[in-house]
Amino acid sequence: SAVISQKPSRDICQRGTSLTIQCQVDSQVTMMFWYRQQPGQSLTLIATANQGSEATYESGFVIDKFPISRPNLTFSTLTVSNMSPEDSSIYLCSAQRGGVNTGELFFGEGSRLTVL
Amino acid sequence: KQEVTQIPAALSVPEGENLVLNCSFTDSAIYNLQWFRQDPGKGLTSLLLIQSSQREQTSGRLNASLDKSSGRSTLYIAASQPGDSATYLCAVGSSNTGKLIFGQGTTLQVKP
């Protein structure tokens, strides 16, 4: 299995500020993804983090709000910009090992964000 | 559009009981199915991965089955323990989109 480290593990932020979450994988992986889990809900895919190029965003998510970087095969960041209380969620980094349509997905511990 | 449903939403059982969690999906065009465990406030731990060509996978007290034609998967937990208390999520890899679609989860409580 892959070991994924995320930081911060939790944070309390003020409305209007931005926060960058870091994700480090212990070995090279084919794909990296960012998910959001709102309170009491399941996981929603925000975007696929592409190494060396712009991320691919899902419907309802835009680059201006959630800029993502992936400078290499083991590291990615997600920024939550101009935060509002509706952004309070757990943000989860995940990585896929193996083939694009066969690989297993692993998750970090998540970053619990509270926006006041 | 692929939809994943997990029933029941919550389950409470006494310690030692065998139990089955259910996952159904609407589109049989999947490339794999994965079961995860999530403890409160934590990330997801991968339990079992079943490729679309497989029928089941086993790990310790856990057994997961997959029936693509009927759009169903089950997670069987044998001899449940209080430490099994968590939320269990199933996710299907959609062949059409290449994305993993998650169910809402089943929250399991195993009472001592």
GROMACS .gro file of C-alpha atoms in nm, chain A residues 7-55:
model
   49
    7LYS     CA    1  -0.082   1.851   0.634
    8PRO     CA    2  -0.226   2.031   0.806
    9SER     CA    3  -0.443   1.763   0.965
   10ARG     CA    4  -0.685   2.030   1.076
   11ASP     CA    5  -0.719   2.406   1.077
   12ILE     CA    6  -0.960   2.678   1.173
   13CYS     CA    7  -0.963   2.967   0.929
   14GLN     CA    8  -1.130   3.301   0.892
   15ARG     CA    9  -1.370   3.382   0.612
   16GLY     CA   10  -1.199   3.532   0.308
   17THR     CA   11  -0.859   3.373   0.370
   18SER     CA   12  -0.691   3.092   0.175
   19LEU     CA   13  -0.531   2.769   0.293
   20THR     CA   14  -0.294   2.535   0.113
   21ILE     CA   15  -0.300   2.164   0.193
   22GLN     CA   16   0.004   1.952   0.112
   23CYS     CA   17   0.005   1.586   0.015
   24GLN     CA   18   0.317   1.369   0.005
   25VAL     CA   19   0.322   1.009  -0.116
   26ASP     CA   20   0.600   0.774  -0.011
   27SER     CA   21   0.661   0.651  -0.366
   28GLN     CA   22   0.583   0.741  -0.724
   29VAL     CA   23   0.221   0.692  -0.825
   30THR     CA   24   0.034   0.712  -1.153
   31MET     CA   25  -0.255   0.930  -1.044
   32MET     CA   26  -0.331   1.172  -0.762
   33PHE     CA   27  -0.673   1.306  -0.676
   34TRP     CA   28  -0.833   1.553  -0.437
   35TYR     CA   29  -1.169   1.478  -0.274
   36ARG     CA   30  -1.398   1.674  -0.046
   37GLN     CA   31  -1.615   1.519   0.224
   38GLN     CA   32  -1.872   1.756   0.364
   39PRO     CA   33  -2.016   1.685   0.711
   40GLY     CA   34  -2.221   1.367   0.710
   41GLN     CA   35  -2.166   1.313   0.338
   42SER     CA   36  -1.972   1.079   0.118
   43LEU     CA   37  -1.673   1.176  -0.094
   44THR     CA   38  -1.691   1.406  -0.394
   45LEU     CA   39  -1.407   1.427  -0.642
   46ILE     CA   40  -1.273   1.781  -0.682
   47ALA     CA   41  -1.005   1.722  -0.943
   48THR     CA   42  -0.733   1.500  -1.080
   49ALA     CA   43  -0.388   1.642  -1.012
   50ASN     CA   44  -0.181   1.607  -1.329
   51GLN     CA   45   0.195   1.599  -1.302
   52GLY     CA   46   0.348   1.901  -1.472
   53SER     CA   47   0.024   2.039  -1.612
   54GLU     CA   48  -0.307   2.191  -1.509
   55ALA     CA   49  -0.541   1.981  -1.298
   0.00000   0.00000   0.00000
